[in-house]
Tab-separated table of C-alpha atoms and ligand atoms in Angstrom:
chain	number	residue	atom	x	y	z
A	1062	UNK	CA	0.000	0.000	0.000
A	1063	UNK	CA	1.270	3.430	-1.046
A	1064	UNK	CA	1.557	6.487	1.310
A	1065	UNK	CA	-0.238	9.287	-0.170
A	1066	UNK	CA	2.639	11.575	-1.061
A	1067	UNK	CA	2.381	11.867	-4.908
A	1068	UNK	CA	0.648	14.913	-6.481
A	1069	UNK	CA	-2.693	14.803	-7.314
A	1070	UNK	CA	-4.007	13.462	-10.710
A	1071	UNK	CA	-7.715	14.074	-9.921
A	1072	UNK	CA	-8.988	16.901	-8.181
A	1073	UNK	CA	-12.744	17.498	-7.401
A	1074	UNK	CA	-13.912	20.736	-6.015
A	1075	UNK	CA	-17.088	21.869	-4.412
A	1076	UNK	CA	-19.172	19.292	-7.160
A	1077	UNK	CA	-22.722	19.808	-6.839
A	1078	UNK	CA	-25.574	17.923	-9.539
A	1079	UNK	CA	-29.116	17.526	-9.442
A	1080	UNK	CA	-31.028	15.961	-12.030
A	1081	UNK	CA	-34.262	17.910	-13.563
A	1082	UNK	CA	-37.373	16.154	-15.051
A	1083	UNK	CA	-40.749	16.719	-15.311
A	1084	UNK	CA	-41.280	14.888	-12.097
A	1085	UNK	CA	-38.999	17.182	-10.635
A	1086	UNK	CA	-35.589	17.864	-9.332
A	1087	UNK	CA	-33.424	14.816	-7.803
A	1088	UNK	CA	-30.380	16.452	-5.967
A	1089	UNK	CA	-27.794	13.644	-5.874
A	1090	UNK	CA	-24.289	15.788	-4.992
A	1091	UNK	CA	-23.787	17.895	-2.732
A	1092	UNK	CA	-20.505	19.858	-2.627
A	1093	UNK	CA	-18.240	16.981	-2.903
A	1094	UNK	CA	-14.453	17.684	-2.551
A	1095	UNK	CA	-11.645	14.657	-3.009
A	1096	UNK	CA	-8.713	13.936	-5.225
A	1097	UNK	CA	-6.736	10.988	-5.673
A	1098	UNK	CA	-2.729	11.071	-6.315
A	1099	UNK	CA	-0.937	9.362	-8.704
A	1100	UNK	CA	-1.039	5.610	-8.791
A	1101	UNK	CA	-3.910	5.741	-5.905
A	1102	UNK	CA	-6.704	2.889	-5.761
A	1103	UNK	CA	-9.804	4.675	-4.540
A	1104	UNK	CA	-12.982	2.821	-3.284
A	1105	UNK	CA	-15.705	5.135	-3.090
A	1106	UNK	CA	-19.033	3.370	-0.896
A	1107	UNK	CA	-22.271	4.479	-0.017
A	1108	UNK	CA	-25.907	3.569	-0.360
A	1109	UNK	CA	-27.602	2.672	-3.177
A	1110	UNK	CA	-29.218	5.240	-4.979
A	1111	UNK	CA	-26.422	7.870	-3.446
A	1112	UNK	CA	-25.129	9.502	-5.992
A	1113	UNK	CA	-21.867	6.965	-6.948
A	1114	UNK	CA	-22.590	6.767	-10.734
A	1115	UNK	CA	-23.791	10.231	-10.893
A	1116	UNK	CA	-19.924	10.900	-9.174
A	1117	UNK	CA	-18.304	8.716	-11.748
A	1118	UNK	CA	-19.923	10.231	-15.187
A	1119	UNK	CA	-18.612	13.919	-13.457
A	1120	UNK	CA	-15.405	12.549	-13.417
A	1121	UNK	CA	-15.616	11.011	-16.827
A	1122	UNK	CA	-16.858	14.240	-18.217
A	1123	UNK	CA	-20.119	12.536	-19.351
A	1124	UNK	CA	-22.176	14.775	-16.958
A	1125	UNK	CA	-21.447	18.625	-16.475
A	1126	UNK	CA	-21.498	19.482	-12.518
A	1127	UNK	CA	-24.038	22.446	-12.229
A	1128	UNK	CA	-21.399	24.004	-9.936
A	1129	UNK	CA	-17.614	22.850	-8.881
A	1130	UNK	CA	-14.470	21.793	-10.896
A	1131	UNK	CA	-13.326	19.145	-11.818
A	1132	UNK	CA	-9.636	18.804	-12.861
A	1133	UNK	CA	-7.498	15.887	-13.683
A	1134	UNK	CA	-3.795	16.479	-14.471
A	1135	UNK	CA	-1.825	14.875	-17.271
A	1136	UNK	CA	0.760	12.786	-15.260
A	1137	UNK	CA	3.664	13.363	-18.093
A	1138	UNK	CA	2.733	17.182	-17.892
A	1139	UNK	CA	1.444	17.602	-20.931
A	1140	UNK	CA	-1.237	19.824	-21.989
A	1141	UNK	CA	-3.538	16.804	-23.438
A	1142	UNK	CA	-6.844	15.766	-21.584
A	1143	UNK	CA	-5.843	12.789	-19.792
A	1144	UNK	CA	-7.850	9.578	-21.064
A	1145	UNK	CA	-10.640	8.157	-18.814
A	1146	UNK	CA	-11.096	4.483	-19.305
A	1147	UNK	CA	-14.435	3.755	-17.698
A	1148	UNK	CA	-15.580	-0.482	-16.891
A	1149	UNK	CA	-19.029	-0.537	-16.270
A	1150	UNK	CA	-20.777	-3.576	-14.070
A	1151	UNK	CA	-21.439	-5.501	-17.037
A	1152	UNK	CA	-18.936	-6.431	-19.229
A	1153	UNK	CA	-20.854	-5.591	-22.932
A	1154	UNK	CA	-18.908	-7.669	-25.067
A	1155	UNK	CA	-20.752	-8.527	-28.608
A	1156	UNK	CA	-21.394	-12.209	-28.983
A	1157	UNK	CA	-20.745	-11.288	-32.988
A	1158	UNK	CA	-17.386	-10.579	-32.518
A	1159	UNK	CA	-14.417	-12.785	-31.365
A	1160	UNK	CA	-12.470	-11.851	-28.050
A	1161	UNK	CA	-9.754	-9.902	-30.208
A	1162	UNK	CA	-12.128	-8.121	-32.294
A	1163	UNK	CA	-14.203	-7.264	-29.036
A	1164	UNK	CA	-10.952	-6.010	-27.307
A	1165	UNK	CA	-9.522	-3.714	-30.116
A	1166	UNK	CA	-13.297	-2.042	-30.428
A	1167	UNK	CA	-12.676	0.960	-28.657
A	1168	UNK	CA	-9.505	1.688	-30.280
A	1169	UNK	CA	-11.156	1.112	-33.703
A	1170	UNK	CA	-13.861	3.146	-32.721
A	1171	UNK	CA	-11.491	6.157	-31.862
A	1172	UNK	CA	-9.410	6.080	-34.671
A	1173	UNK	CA	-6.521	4.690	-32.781
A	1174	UNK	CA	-5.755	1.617	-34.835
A	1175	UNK	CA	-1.600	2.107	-34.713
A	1176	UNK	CA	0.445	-1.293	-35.075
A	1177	UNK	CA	2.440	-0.336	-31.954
A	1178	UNK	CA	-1.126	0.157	-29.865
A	1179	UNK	CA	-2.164	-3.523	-31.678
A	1180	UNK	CA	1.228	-4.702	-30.278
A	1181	UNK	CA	0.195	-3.643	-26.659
A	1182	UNK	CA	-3.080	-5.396	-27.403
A	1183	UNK	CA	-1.718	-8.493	-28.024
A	1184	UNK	CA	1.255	-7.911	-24.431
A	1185	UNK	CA	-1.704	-7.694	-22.889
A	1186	UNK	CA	-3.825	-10.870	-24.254
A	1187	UNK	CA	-0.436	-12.607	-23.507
A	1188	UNK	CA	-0.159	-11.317	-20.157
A	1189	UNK	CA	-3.759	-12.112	-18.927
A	1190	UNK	CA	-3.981	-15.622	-20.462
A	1191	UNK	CA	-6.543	-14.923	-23.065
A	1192	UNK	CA	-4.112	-15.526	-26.475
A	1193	UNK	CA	-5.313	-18.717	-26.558
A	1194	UNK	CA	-9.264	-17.498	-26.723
A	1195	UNK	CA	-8.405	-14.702	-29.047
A	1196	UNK	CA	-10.762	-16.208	-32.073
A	1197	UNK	CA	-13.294	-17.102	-29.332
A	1198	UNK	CA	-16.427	-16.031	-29.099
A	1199	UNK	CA	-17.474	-14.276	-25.551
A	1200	UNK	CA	-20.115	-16.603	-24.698
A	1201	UNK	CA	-17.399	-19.231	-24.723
A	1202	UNK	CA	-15.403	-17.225	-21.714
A	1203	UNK	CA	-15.852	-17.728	-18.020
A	1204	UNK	CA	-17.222	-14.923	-15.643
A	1205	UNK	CA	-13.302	-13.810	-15.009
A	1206	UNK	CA	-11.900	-14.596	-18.554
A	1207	UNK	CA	-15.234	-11.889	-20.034
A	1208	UNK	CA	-14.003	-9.218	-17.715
A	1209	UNK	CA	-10.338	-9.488	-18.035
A	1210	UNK	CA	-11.456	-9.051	-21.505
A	1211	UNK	CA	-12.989	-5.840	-21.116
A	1212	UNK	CA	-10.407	-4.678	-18.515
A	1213	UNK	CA	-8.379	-5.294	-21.874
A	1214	UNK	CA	-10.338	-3.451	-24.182
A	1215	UNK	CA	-10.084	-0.320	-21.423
A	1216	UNK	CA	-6.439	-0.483	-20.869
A	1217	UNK	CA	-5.902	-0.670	-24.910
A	1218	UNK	CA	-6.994	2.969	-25.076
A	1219	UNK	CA	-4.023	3.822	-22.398
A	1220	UNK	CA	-6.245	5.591	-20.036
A	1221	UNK	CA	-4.602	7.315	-17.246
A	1222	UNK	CA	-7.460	7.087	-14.923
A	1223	UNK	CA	-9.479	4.006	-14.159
A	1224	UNK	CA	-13.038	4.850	-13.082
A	1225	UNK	CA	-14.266	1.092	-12.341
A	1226	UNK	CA	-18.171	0.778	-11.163
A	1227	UNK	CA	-19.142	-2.013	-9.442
A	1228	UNK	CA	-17.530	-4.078	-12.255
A	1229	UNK	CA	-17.961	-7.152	-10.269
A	1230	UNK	CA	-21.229	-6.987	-9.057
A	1231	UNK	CA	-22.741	-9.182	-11.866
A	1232	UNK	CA	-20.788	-12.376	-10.808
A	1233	UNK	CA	-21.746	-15.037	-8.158
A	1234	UNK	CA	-19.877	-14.140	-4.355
A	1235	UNK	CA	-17.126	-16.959	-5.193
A	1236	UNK	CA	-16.543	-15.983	-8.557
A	1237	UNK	CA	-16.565	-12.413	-7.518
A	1238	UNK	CA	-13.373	-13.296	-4.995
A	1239	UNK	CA	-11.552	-14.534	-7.604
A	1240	UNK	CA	-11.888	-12.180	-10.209
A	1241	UNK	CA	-11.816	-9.241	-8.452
A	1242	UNK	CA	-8.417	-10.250	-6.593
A	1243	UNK	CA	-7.315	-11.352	-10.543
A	1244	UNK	CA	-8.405	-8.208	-12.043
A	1245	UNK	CA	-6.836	-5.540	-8.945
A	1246	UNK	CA	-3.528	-7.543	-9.437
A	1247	UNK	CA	-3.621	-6.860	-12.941
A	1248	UNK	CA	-5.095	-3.153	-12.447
A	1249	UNK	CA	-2.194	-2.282	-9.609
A	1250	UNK	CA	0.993	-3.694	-11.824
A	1251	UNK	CA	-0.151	-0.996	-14.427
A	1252	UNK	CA	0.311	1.982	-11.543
A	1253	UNK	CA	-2.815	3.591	-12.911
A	1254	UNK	CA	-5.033	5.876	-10.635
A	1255	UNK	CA	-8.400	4.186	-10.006
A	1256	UNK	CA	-11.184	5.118	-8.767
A	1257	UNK	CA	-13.782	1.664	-7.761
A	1258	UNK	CA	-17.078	2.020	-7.037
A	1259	UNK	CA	-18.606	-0.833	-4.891
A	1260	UNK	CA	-21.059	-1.590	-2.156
A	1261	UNK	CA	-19.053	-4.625	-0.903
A	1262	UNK	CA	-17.526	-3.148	2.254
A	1263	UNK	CA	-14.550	-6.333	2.107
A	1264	UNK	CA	-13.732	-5.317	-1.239
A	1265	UNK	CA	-13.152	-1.510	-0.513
A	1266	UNK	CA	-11.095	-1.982	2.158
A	1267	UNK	CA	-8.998	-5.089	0.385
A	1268	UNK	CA	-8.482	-3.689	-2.928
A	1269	UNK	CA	-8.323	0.247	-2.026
A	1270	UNK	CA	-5.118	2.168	-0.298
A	1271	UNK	CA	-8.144	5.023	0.788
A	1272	UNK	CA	-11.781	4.448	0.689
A	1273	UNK	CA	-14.423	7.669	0.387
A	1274	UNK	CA	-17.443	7.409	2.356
A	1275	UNK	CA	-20.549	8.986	0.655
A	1276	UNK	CA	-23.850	9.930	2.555
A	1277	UNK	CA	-27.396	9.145	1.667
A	1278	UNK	CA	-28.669	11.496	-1.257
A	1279	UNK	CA	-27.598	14.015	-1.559
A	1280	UNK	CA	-24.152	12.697	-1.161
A	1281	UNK	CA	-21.605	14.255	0.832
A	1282	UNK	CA	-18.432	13.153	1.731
A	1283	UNK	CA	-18.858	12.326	5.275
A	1284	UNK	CA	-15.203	10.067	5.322
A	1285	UNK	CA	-12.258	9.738	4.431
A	1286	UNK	CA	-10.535	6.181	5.503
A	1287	UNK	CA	-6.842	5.357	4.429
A	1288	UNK	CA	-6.673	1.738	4.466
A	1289	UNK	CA	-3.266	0.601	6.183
A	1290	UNK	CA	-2.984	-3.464	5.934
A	1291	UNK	CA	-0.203	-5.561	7.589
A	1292	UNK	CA	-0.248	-8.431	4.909
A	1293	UNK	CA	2.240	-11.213	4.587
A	1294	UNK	CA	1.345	-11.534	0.442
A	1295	UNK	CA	-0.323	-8.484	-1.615
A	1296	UNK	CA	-3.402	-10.298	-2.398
A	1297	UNK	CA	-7.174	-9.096	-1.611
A	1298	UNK	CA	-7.543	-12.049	-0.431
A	1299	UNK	CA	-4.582	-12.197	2.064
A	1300	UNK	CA	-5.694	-8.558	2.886
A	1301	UNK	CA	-9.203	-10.124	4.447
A	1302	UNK	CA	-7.373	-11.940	7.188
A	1303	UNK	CA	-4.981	-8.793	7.792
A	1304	UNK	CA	-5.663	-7.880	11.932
A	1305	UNK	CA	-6.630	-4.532	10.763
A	1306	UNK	CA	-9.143	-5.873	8.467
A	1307	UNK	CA	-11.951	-5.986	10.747
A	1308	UNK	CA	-11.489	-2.747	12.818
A	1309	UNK	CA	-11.964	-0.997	9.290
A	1310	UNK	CA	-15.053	-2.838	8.437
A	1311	UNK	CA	-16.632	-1.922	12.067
A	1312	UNK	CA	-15.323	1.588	11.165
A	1313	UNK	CA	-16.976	1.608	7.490
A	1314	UNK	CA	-20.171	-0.321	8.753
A	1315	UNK	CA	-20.950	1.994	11.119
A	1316	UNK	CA	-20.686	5.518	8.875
A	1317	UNK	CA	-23.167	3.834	6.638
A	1318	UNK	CA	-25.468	2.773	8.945
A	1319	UNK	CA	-25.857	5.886	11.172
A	1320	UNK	CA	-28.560	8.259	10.234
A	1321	UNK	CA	-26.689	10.800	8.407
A	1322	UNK	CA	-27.909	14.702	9.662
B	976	ADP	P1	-25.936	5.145	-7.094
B	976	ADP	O1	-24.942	4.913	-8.192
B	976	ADP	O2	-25.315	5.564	-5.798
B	976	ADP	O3	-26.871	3.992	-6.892
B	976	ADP	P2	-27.022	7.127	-8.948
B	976	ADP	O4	-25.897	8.077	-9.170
B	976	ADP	O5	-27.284	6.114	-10.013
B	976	ADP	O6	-26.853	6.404	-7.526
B	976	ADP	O7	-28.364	7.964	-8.752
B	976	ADP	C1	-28.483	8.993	-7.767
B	976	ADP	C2	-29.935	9.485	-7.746
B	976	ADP	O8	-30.211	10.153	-8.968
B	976	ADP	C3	-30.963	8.363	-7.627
B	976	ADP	O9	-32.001	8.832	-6.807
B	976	ADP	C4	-31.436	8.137	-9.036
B	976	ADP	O10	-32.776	7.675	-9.047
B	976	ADP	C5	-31.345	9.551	-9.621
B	976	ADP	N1	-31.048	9.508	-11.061
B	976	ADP	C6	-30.044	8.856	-11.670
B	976	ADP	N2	-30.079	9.069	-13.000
B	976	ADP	C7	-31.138	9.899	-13.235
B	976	ADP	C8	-31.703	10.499	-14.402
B	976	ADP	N3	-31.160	10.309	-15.603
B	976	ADP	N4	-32.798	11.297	-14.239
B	976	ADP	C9	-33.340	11.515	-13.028
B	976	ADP	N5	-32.843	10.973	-11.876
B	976	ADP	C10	-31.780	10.188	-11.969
């Protein structure tokens, strides 16, 4: 686990949103104020129906917060917009296109079909096991294999933030173990900055160096909890039987669970 001494790559300021329809108005942020450094795994938690996807398409830049900034740095100080690679909690892969077709999709779609970005591509196939299922068709992948896939087709577009929500929530609990330890390992030997959204306290406080507390709607930050773990291996799962493991969870359990004022 990283100490958080690097500068910031994402910076949210005073971010407020509230959603209009004929219905009405649905406020669903309410000056929220984080950033994450370089290289940082974020968790952010909070109750369903917060605000944590409304957070997430802010930070992607898919949503325009009605007040607050939002800035996120280019880590090799450049003047280009950073790329946001965004995994969503299913994995969308088309069933009429093999695995290698479905992973170079977003670079095809964005223009970015260079032989040295197909060469990283196929690094990465090799690296995650999938070479071999390259002409395969998604329906022939397991749970893990589909979203190592997709964390594949992200990575291709060499994002420099990771905005990740709930991407394992579709899978059954033991699958969900696996893959999410799988995936993390994979997602932490890249150094990228992520940012996870999940509602599974275990997995925030295993996979995450800080995890951001969000109250009921409208959400607020109401805390910030850097995740210190004395592990023997730097697996998520190792990181469950860690002796601080459970004084976190007590800590996290009981933010969400008191009436927020
Ligand atoms: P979470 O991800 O924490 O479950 P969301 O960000 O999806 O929460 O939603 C926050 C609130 O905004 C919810 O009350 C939801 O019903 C409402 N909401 C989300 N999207 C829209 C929309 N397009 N129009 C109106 N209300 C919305």
């Amino acid at each position: 686990m990283q100490e958080n001494k690097r500068p910031n790559l994402l910076e949210l300021k005073d971010i407020c949103y509230s959603y209009h329809s004929l219905q009405g108005e649905t406020n669903a942020l309410s000056h929220i104020s984080f950033g994450a450094s370089l290289g940082e795994f974020l968790a952010v938690v909070g109750p369903s129906g917060c605000g944590k996807s409304t957070l997430l398409s802010i930070i992607a830049g898919l949503l325009e917060p009605e007040s607050g900034t939002v800035s996120i740095q280019n880590p090799d100080g450049s003047m280009r917009r950073p790329r946001v690679g965004y995994m969503l909690q299913r994995d969308h892969l088309f069933e009429w296109r093999s695995v290698y077709r479905n992973v170079i999709l977003g670079l095809e779609i964005n223009h970015m079909l260079t032989e040295e970005r197909l060469e990283g591509v196929n690094r990465l196939l090799k690296d995650y096991d999938l070479e071999k299922f390259r002409e395969k068709r998604p329906s022939e992948l397991s749970g893990g294999m589909r979203q190592r896939a997709a964390l594949i087709r992200t990575l291709a577009l060499e994002p420099e933030l990771l905005l990740l929500d709930e991407p394992f929530s579709a899978l059954d609990y033991q699958t969900r173990l696996t893959v999410s330890a799988d995936i993390c390992r994979l997602i932490r030997r890249t150094g990228k900055t992520v940012i996870l959204i999940t509602h599974d306290l275990a997995e925030a406080i295993s996979l995450s160096d800080r995890v951001i507390v969000l109250s009921p709607r409208p959400a607020r930050v109401k805390k910030e909890l850097p995740i210190r773990l004395t592990l023997t291996d730097d697996s998520p799962l190792a990181a469950r039987n860690a002796p601080e493991f459970s004084d976190y969870f007590n800590v996290l359990w009981k933010e969400l669970n008191y009436e927020s004022k």
